CSV table of C-alpha atoms in Angstrom, one decimal:
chain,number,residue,atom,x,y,z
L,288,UNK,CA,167.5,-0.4,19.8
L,289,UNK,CA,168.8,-1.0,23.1
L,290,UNK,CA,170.8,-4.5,23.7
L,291,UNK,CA,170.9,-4.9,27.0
L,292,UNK,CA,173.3,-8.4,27.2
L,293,UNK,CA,173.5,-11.6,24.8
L,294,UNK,CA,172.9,-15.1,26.2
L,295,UNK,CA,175.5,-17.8,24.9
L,296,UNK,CA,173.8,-20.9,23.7
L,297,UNK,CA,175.2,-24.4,24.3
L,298,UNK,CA,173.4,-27.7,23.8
L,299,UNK,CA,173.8,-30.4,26.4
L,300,UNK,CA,173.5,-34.2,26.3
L,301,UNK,CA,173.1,-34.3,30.0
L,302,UNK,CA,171.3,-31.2,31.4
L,303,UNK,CA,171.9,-32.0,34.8
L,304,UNK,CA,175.8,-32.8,34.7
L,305,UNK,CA,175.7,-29.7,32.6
L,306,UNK,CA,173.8,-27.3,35.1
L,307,UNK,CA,175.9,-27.9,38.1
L,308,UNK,CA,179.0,-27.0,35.9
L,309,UNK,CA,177.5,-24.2,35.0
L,310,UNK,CA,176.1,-23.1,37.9
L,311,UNK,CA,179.6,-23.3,39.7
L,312,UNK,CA,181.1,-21.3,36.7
L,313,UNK,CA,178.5,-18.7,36.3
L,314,UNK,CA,177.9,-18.3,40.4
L,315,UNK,CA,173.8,-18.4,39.7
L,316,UNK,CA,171.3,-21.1,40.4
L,317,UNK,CA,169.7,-22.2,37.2
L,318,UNK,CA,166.1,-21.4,36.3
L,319,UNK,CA,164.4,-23.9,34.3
L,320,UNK,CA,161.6,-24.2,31.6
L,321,UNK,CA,161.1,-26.7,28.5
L,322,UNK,CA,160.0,-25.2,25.6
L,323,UNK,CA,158.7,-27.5,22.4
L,324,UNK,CA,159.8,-30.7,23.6
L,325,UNK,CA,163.6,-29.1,24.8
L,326,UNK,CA,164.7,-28.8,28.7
L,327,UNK,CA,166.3,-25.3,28.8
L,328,UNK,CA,168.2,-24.2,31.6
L,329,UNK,CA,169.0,-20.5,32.3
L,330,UNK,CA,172.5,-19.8,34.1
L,331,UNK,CA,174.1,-16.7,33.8
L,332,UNK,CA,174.5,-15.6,30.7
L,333,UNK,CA,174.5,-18.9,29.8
L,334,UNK,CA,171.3,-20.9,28.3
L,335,UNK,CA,171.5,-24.7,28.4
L,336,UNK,CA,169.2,-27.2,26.1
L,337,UNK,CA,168.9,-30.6,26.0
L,338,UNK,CA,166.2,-32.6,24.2
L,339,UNK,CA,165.6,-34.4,20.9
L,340,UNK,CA,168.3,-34.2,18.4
L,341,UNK,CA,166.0,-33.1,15.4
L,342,UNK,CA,165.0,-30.0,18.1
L,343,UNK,CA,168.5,-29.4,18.9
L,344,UNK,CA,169.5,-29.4,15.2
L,345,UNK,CA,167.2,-26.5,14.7
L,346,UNK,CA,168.7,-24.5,17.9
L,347,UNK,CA,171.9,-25.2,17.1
L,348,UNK,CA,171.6,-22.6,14.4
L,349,UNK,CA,171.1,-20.0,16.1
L,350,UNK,CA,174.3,-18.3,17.4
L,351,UNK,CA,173.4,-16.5,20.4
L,352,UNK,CA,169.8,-14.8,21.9
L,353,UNK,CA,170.4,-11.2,22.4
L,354,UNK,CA,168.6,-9.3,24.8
L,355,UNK,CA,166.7,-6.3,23.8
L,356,UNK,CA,164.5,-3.5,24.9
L,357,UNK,CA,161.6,-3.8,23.2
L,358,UNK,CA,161.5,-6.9,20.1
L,359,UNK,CA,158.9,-4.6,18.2
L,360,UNK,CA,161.5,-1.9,17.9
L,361,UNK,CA,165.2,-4.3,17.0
L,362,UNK,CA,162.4,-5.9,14.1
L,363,UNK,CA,162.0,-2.7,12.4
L,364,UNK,CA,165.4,-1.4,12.8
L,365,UNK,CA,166.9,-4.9,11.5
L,366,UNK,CA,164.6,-4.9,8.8
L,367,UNK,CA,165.7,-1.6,7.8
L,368,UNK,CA,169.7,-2.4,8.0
L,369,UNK,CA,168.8,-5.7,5.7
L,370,UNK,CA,168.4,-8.8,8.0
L,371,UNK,CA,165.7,-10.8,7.9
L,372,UNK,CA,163.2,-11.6,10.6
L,373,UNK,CA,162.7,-15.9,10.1
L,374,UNK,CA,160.0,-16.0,13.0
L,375,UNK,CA,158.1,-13.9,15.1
L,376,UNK,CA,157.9,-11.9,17.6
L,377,UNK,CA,155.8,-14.5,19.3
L,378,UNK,CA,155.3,-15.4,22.6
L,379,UNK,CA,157.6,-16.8,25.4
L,380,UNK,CA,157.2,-17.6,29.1
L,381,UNK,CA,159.0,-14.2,30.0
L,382,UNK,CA,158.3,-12.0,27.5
L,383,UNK,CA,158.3,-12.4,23.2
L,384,UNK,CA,161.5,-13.2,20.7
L,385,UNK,CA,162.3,-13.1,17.2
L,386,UNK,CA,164.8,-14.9,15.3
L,387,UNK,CA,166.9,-13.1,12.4
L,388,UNK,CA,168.9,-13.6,9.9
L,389,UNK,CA,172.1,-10.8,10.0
L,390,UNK,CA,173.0,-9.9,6.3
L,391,UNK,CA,176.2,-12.3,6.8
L,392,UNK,CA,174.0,-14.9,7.3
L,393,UNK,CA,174.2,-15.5,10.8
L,394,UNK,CA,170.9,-16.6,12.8
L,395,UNK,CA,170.4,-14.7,16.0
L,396,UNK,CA,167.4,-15.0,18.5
L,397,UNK,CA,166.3,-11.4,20.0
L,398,UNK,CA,164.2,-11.6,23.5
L,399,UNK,CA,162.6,-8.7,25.6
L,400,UNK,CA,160.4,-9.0,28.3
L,401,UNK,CA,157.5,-6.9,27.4
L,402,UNK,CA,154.6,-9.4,28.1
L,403,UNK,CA,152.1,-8.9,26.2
């Protein structure tokens, strides 16, 4: 499995005061989606979310989204190494993701961007 770079995730109360931080620190323009009622903001290797606290609860769990070659292939080799795979791959705007459980218990998101 190829990692190609990890995305830190940090929940907001206000997105925008947030994303001109952010955009300053990182030296990147934000790119912006909402997924599932959430306003996510891409910066760097940054993603931003703001939104209802009972979604952010549920994100908030999840320690970092780890950037990966192809999802199909990091599911079977973390399957194999003893994590398990909570959701997907499903779907996303820019490709498919997975979240995972490591064998320490930590919750990880995987992303590619193979769109199928």
């Amino acid at each position: 499995m190829d990692i190609l770079g990890t995305t830190l995730r940090v929940c907001v109360d206000d997105l925008e005061a947030a994303v001109v931080f952010y955009e300053r620190l990182a030296g990147a323009k934000a790119l912006r989606f909402e997924r599932g009622g959430v306003q996510v903001a891409a910066v760097g290797c940054f993603l931003l979310m703001s939104g209802p606290e009972a979604e952010l609860e549920v994100l908030r769990k999840v320690a970092a989204t780890i950037a990966v070659k192809d999802v199909d292939e990091a599911s079977q080799l973390l399957s194999e190494l003893g994590a398990r795979v909570i959701a997907g791959p499903v779907p996303t705007p820019v490709g498919r993701n997975l979240i995972a459980m490591h064998p320490d218990g930590v919750v990880y998101e995987y992303v590619d961007r193979n769109v199928s």
